[in-house]
Short mmCIF file of C-alpha atoms and ligand atoms in Angstrom, two decimals:
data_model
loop_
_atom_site.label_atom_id
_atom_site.label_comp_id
_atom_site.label_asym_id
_atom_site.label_seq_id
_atom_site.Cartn_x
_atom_site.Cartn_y
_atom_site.Cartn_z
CA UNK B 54 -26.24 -68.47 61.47
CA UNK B 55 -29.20 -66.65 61.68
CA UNK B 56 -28.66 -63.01 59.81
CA UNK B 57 -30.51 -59.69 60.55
CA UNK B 58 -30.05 -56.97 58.72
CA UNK B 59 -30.87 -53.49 60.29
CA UNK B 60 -31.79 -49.93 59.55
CA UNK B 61 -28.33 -48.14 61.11
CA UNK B 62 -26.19 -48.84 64.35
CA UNK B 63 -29.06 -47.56 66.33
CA UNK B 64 -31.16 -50.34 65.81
CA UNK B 65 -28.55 -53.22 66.12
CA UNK B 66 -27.35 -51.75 69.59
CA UNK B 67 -31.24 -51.66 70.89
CA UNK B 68 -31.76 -55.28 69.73
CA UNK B 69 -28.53 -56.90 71.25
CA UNK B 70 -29.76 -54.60 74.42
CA UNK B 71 -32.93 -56.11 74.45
CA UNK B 72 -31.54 -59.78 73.96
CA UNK B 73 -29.21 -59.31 76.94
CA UNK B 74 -32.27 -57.25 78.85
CA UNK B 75 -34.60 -60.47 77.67
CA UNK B 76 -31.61 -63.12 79.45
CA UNK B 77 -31.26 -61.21 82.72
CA UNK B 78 -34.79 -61.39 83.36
CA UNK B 79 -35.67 -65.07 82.43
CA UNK B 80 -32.50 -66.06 84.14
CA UNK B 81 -33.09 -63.62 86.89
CA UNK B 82 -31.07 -65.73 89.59
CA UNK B 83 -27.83 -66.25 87.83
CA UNK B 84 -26.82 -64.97 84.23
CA UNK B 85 -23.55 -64.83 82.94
CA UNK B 86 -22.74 -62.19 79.72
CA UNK B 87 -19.67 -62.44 77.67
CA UNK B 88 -18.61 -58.54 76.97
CA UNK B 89 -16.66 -57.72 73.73
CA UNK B 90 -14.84 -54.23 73.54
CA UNK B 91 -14.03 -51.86 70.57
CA UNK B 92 -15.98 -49.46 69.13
CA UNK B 93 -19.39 -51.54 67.97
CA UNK B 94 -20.57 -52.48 71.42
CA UNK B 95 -20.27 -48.91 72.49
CA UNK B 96 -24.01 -48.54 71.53
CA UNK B 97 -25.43 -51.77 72.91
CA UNK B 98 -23.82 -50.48 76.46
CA UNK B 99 -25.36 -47.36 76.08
CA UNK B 100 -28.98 -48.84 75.51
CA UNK B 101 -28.57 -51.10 78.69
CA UNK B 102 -27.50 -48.15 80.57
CA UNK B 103 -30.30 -46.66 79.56
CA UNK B 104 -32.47 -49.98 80.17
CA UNK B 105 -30.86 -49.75 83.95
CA UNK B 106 -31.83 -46.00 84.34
CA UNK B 107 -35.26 -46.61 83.46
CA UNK B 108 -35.10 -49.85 85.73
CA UNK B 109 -35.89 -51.87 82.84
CA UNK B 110 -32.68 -54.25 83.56
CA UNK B 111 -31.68 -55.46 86.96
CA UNK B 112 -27.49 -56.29 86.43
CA UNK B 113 -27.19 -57.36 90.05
CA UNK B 114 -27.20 -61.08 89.32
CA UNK B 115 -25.06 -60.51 85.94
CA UNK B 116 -21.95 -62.49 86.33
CA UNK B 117 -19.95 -61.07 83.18
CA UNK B 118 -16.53 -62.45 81.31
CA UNK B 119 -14.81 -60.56 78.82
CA UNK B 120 -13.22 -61.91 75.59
CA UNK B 121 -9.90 -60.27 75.68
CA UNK B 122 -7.00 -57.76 77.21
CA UNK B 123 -4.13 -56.17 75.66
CA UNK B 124 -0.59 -57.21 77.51
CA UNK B 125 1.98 -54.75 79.01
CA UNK B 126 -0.42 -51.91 79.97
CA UNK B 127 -1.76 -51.91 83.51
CA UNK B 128 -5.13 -52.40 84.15
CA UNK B 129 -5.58 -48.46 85.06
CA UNK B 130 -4.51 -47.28 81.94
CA UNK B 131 -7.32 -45.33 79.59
CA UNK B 132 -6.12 -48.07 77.07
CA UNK B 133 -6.63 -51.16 78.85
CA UNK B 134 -10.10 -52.81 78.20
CA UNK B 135 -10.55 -53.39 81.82
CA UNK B 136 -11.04 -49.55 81.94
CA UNK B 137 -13.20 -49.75 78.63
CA UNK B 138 -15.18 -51.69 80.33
CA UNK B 139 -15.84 -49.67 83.30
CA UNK B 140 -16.15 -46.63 81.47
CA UNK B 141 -18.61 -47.30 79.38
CA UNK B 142 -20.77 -50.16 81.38
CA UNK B 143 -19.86 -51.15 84.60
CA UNK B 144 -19.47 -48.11 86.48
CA UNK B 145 -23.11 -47.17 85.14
CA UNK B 146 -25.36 -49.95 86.29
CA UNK B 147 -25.64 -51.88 89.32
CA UNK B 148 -23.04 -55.27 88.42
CA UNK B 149 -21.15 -56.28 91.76
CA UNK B 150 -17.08 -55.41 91.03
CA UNK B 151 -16.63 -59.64 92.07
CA UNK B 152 -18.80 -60.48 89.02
CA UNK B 153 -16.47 -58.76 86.78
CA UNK B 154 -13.94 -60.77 84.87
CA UNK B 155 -11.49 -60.09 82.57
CA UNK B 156 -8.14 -61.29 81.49
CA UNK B 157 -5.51 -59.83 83.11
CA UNK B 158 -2.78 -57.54 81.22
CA UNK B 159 -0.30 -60.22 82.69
CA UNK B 160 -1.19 -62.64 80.39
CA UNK B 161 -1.85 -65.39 82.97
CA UNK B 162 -3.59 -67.54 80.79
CA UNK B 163 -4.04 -70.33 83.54
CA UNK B 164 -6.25 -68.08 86.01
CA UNK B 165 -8.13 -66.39 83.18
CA UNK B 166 -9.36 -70.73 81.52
CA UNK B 167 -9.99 -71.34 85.74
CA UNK B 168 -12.01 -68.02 85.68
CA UNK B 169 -13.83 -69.22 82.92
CA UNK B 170 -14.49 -72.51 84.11
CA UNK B 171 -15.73 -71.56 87.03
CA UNK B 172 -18.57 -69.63 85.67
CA UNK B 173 -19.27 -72.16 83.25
CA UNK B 174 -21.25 -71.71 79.84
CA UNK B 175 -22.22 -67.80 78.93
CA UNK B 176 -26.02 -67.26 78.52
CA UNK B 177 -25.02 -65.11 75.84
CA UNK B 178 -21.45 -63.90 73.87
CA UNK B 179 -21.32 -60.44 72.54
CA UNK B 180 -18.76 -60.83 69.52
CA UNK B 181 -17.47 -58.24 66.90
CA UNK B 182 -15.45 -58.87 64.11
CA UNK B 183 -12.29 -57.14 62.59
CA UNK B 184 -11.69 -56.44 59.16
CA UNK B 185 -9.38 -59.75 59.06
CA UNK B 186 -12.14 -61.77 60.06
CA UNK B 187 -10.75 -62.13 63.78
CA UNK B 188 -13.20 -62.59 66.45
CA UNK B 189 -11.76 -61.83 69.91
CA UNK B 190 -8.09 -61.52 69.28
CA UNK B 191 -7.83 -64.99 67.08
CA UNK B 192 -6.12 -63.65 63.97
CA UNK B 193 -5.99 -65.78 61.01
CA UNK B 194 -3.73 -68.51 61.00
CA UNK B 195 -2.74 -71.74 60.35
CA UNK B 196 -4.13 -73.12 63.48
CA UNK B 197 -6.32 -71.32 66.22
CA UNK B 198 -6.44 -71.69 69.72
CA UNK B 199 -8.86 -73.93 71.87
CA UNK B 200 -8.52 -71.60 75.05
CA UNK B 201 -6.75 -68.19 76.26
CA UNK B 202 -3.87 -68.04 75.07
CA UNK B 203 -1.46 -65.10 74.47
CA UNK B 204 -1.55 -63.57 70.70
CA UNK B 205 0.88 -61.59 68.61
CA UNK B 206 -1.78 -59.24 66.99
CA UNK B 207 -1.84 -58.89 63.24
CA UNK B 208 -0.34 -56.03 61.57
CA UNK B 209 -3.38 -54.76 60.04
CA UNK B 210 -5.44 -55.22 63.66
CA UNK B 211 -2.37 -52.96 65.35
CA UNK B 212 -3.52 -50.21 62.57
CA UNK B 213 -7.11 -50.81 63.21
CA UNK B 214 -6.54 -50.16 66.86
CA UNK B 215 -4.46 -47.30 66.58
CA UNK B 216 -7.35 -45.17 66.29
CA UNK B 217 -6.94 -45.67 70.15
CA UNK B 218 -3.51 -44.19 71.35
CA UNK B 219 -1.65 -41.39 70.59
CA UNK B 220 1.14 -42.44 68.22
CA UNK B 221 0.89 -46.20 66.31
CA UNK B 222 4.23 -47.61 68.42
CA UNK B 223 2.07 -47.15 71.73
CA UNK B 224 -0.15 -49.63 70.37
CA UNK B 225 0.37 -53.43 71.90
CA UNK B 226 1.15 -56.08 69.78
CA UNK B 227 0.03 -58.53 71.88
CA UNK B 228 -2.76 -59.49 73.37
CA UNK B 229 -4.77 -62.07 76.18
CA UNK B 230 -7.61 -63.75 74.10
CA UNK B 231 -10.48 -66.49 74.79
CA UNK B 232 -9.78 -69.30 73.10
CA UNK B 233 -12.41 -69.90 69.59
CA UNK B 234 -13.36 -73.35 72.10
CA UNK B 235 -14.16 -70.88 74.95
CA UNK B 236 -16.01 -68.55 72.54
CA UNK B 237 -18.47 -71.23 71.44
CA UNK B 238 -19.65 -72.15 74.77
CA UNK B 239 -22.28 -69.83 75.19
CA UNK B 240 -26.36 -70.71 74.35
CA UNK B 241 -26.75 -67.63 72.09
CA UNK B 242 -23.36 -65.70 70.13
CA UNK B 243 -24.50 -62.46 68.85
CA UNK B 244 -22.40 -60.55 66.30
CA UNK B 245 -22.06 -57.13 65.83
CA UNK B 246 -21.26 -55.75 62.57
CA UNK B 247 -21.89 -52.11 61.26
CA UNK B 248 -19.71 -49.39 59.03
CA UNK B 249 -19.21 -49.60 55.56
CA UNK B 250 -15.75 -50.24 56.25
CA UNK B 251 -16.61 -53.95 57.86
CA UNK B 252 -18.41 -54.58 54.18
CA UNK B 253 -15.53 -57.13 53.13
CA UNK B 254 -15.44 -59.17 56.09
CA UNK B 255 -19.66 -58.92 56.15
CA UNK B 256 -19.62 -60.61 52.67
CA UNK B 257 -16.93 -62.87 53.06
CA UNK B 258 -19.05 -63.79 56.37
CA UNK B 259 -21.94 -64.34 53.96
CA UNK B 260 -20.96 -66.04 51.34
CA UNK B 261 -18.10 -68.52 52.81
CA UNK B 262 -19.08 -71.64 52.79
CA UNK B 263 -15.87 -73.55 54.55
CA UNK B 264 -14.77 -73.32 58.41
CA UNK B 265 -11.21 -71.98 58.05
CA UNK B 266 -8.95 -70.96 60.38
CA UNK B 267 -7.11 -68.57 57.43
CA UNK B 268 -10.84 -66.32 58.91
CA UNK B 269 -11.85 -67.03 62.39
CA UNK B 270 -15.51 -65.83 62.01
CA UNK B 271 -16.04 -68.95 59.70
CA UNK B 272 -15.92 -71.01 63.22
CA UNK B 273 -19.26 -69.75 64.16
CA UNK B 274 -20.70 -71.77 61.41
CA UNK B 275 -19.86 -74.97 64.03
CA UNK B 276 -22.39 -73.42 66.65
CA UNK B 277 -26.13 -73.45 66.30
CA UNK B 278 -27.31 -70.39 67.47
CA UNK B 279 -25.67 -67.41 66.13
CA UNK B 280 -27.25 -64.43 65.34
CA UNK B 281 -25.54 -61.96 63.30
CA UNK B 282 -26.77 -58.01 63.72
CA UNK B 283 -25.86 -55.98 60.95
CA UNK B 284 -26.67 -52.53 59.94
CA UNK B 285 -26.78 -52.11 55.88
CA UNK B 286 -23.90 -49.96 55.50
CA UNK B 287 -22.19 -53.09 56.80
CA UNK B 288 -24.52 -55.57 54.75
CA UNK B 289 -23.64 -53.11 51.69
CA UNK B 290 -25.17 -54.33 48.15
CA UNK B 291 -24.76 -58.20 49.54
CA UNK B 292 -28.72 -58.59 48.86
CA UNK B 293 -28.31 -57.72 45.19
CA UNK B 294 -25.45 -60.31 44.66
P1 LIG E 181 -14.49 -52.71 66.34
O1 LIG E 181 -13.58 -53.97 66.56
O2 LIG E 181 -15.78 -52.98 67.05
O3 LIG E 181 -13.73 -51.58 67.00
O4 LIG E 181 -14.68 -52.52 64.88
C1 LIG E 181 -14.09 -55.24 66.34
C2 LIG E 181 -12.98 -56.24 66.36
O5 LIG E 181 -11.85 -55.91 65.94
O6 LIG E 181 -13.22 -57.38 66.78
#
């Protein structure tokens, strides 16, 4: 796990950007993305938009998967992360709607692992982490899954994401998630941290020295090539430890 710790959230968004930028070019035929949602990508979208506008980045070849989907909202409601998605990236760069995949709100989990082996292995996995640890929606446990599979969300993750609706009981409490096995299987896993209010899960990140399912993001220490992105109100006083 290779860590980088940056100025602010501005400069973490421009350097997953240009990682993702970086792929679709060298991989110009065929690249597929893994997109995460919640509020940390926001700014990496925004500087590929950006990338797109100024015909930096070509997204025409982009096949993209995405690691999750709340269940029991439709996928036209201003909740569902299949409109997240299209709000703030698709609809603003030049991806075809058939390279677009995300699991559905019906909580098929059968289509969304035939979806996913169809594409095959992500060039890259955009990842964020909650204050629990989760990555996706695999919430500490005893045991994680291998592939989608349907989650009851945490208490604490339903509080997180009320931030999102209008009154805490419209929040879902569950959820379509990639499986940690399906999360893995991508050449590069970049993860996004930034706020003082991720500090916890940033130093338990740091200092943990065990895989444990009891916090998810410890699985990333079983992949080679993960590169975290952190801004220092994240990082916090972890340096001077
Ligand atoms: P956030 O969510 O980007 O909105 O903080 C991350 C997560 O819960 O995985």
């Amino acid at each position: 796990m290779k860590w980088q710790v940056c100025k602010d959230y501005d400069s973490i968004s421009q350097k997953a950007a240009e990682l993702i930028r970086d792929t679709l070019i060298d991989n110009n035929i065929r690249s597929v993305i893994g997109f995460a949602t919640g509020s940390t990508p926001i700014g990496t979208y925004r500087k590929l938009i950006e990338m797109y506008e100024s015909k930096e980045c070509d997204f025409s070849n982009m096949i993209s998967v995405n690691l999750d989907e709340y269940i029991g909202i439709s996928q036209d409601d201003a909740q569902s992360y299949y409109h997240f998605m299209h709000e703030n990236l698709f609809d603003h760069i030049n991806i075809q709607e058939e390279n677009i995949h995300l699991p559905k709100p019906d909580g098929n989990t059968k289509d969304y692992n035939a979806v996913l082996d169809t594409v095959g292995r992500r060039n890259i996995q955009i990842l964020g982490i909650g204050n629990n640890g989760h990555i996706a929606f695999n919430e500490p446990n005893e045991y994680l899954n291998a592939r989608t599979s349907i989650i009851d969300l945490d208490e604490s993750t339903i509080q997180a994401n009320a931030r999102f609706f209008e009154k805490e009981e419209d929040v879902p409490k569950q959820a379509i998630s990639m499986g940690i096995g399906d999360i893995l299987n991508a050449d590069l896993i970049i993860l996004l941290i930034s706020g003082k209010k991720k500090q916890q899960a940033t130093q338990r990140l740091y200092h943990e020295k065990k895989i444990t399912t009891r916090f998810p993001a410890s699985l990333l220490f079983a992949h080679p090539n993960v590169v975290v992105l952190v801004d220092e109100d994240a990082f916090g006083t972890i340096a001077n430890d």
